[in-house]
Amino acid sequence: MKTQRIGIIMHGITGRMGLNQHLIRSVLAIRKQGGILLSDGSHLMPDPIIVGRNGAKIEAIARAHGIERYTTDLDAALANVKDTLFFDAASTNLRTVLLRKAIDAGKHIYCEKPLSERFTEAREIALYAISKGVKNGIVHDKLDLPGLIKLKRLRDSGFFGRILSVRGEFGYWVFEGDWMAAQRPSWNYRTKDGGGIISDMLCHWRYVLDNVVAPVRAVSCMGAVHIANRWDEAGEPYSADADDAAYATFELEGGIIAQINSSWCVRVRRDDLVTFQVDGTLGSAVAGLHSCFSQHRVNTPKPVWNPDRPQSMDFTTGWVEVPDNTSLDNGFKVQWEQFLRHIAEDAPWSYTLLEGAKGVQLAELGYRSWKERQWIDVPEIEPLKKATL
């Protein structure tokens, strides 16, 4: 069996997402399965080198997972011509600087979102990657979640008829960190460090709505700092000045209205940490991370409003679960495999850095809408022309 090697410089894997989803459940999982089968019958085998500022941390990770290569010297890693892909999952406010350095070193680029804190900067680095001819991609992991795959399958089959609306609920209670340790990093709640749920989640909602329902055309957003005092990883109190909740309404192509609440200050009483309900003239569906339930027009009950009696209908029984029908793998791993194939044999790939810039654009417009308390149109991004908000 012929095997091709692809060297990957992985930066920012000491964080929760970089370690668990990208290193362990994606790159190392691909290695464990014997690589990626290519169209010529050979296997593409990722060979990671993990890079970080904290030498003790990355050495511990390397030893724990059998990784031979690790370093604190990013410049030296970028200078190795045998490693052709640079991946970044570290701090957003440093991302475009690191990507530009990697592009100048001739590396292909794959990174976490948001691409930047500012749209003009995100668009600039996306166009720079294009101008230098490197292949580039940004993580759009939620598109390969089983629940959203099933939701898109329903849309593509015409199940909904004319889509009318989308209702999304995302979030959970993130502990303040005083008597119970917080389950998210403290920088998420500091503006100076690039925190804020609008910048984090509206990037996701852009690609979810664009690809699963219809393109976003306008946004109205209200943010909030519900909890102003939190405690950091060392148990020290700090002022949490970044938005921890966002209440957004989007107008989509075709007059579809989408409402999505995002909050780190909400307690969950729904099927999953995120749910999307799509309603159409012929049917509706509700999707979480893994499951999706649908209700067709002919199976829709006929409730009657009666405030004098307890509700007798069980509204959950009228919904049918959409079957998997195929094996659905970890969404992060699926996209790693897609992008590595794109590098190795120019397989199709849609989620470029320019698509990542669209997410930053929507987040920036969301903040502007909150500040100005008004609807904001979402302009098309012209890749080869000067774009303004």
mmCIF file with all atom_site columns, C-alpha atoms in Angstrom, residues 38 62 96 104-105 134 136 162 232 235 244 260 278 296 300 317 321 339-340 354 359 367:
data_model
loop_
_atom_site.group_PDB
_atom_site.id
_atom_site.type_symbol
_atom_site.label_atom_id
_atom_site.label_alt_id
_atom_site.label_comp_id
_atom_site.label_asym_id
_atom_site.label_entity_id
_atom_site.label_seq_id
_atom_site.pdbx_PDB_ins_code
_atom_site.Cartn_x
_atom_site.Cartn_y
_atom_site.Cartn_z
_atom_site.occupancy
_atom_site.B_iso_or_equiv
_atom_site.pdbx_formal_charge
_atom_site.auth_seq_id
_atom_site.auth_comp_id
_atom_site.auth_asym_id
_atom_site.auth_atom_id
_atom_site.pdbx_PDB_model_num
ATOM 1  C CA . LEU A 1 38  ? -7.009  9.003  -2.204 1.00 0.00 ? 38  LEU A CA 1
ATOM 2  C CA . ALA A 1 62  ? 3.263   15.030 22.741 1.00 0.00 ? 62  ALA A CA 1
ATOM 3  C CA . THR A 1 96  ? -3.901  37.054 10.668 1.00 0.00 ? 96  THR A CA 1
ATOM 4  C CA . ASP A 1 104 ? 4.982   33.968 3.133  1.00 0.00 ? 104 ASP A CA 1
ATOM 5  C CA . ALA A 1 105 ? 6.678   30.680 4.014  1.00 0.00 ? 105 ALA A CA 1
ATOM 6  C CA . VAL A 1 134 ? -1.796  28.735 -1.433 1.00 0.00 ? 134 VAL A CA 1
ATOM 7  C CA . ASN A 1 136 ? -6.700  27.788 2.245  1.00 0.00 ? 136 ASN A CA 1
ATOM 8  C CA . ARG A 1 162 ? -41.488 27.237 0.806  1.00 0.00 ? 162 ARG A CA 1
ATOM 9  C CA . ASP A 1 232 ? -10.296 33.524 35.938 1.00 0.00 ? 232 ASP A CA 1
ATOM 10 C CA . GLY A 1 235 ? -9.295  32.091 40.859 1.00 0.00 ? 235 GLY A CA 1
ATOM 11 C CA . ASP A 1 244 ? -22.150 36.979 26.940 1.00 0.00 ? 244 ASP A CA 1
ATOM 12 C CA . ILE A 1 260 ? -31.188 32.856 16.798 1.00 0.00 ? 260 ILE A CA 1
ATOM 13 C CA . VAL A 1 278 ? -37.182 25.240 10.287 1.00 0.00 ? 278 VAL A CA 1
ATOM 14 C CA . HIS A 1 296 ? -45.120 16.836 7.589  1.00 0.00 ? 296 HIS A CA 1
ATOM 15 C CA . THR A 1 300 ? -49.613 18.290 11.823 1.00 0.00 ? 300 THR A CA 1
ATOM 16 C CA . THR A 1 317 ? -45.441 12.374 19.554 1.00 0.00 ? 317 THR A CA 1
ATOM 17 C CA . GLU A 1 321 ? -36.925 11.065 13.601 1.00 0.00 ? 321 GLU A CA 1
ATOM 18 C CA . PHE A 1 339 ? -9.208  19.745 3.163  1.00 0.00 ? 339 PHE A CA 1
ATOM 19 C CA . LEU A 1 340 ? -6.260  17.330 3.132  1.00 0.00 ? 340 LEU A CA 1
ATOM 20 C CA . LEU A 1 354 ? -12.986 34.312 2.062  1.00 0.00 ? 354 LEU A CA 1
ATOM 21 C CA . GLY A 1 359 ? -18.571 35.291 9.186  1.00 0.00 ? 359 GLY A CA 1
ATOM 22 C CA . TYR A 1 367 ? -22.092 44.775 16.768 1.00 0.00 ? 367 TYR A CA 1
#
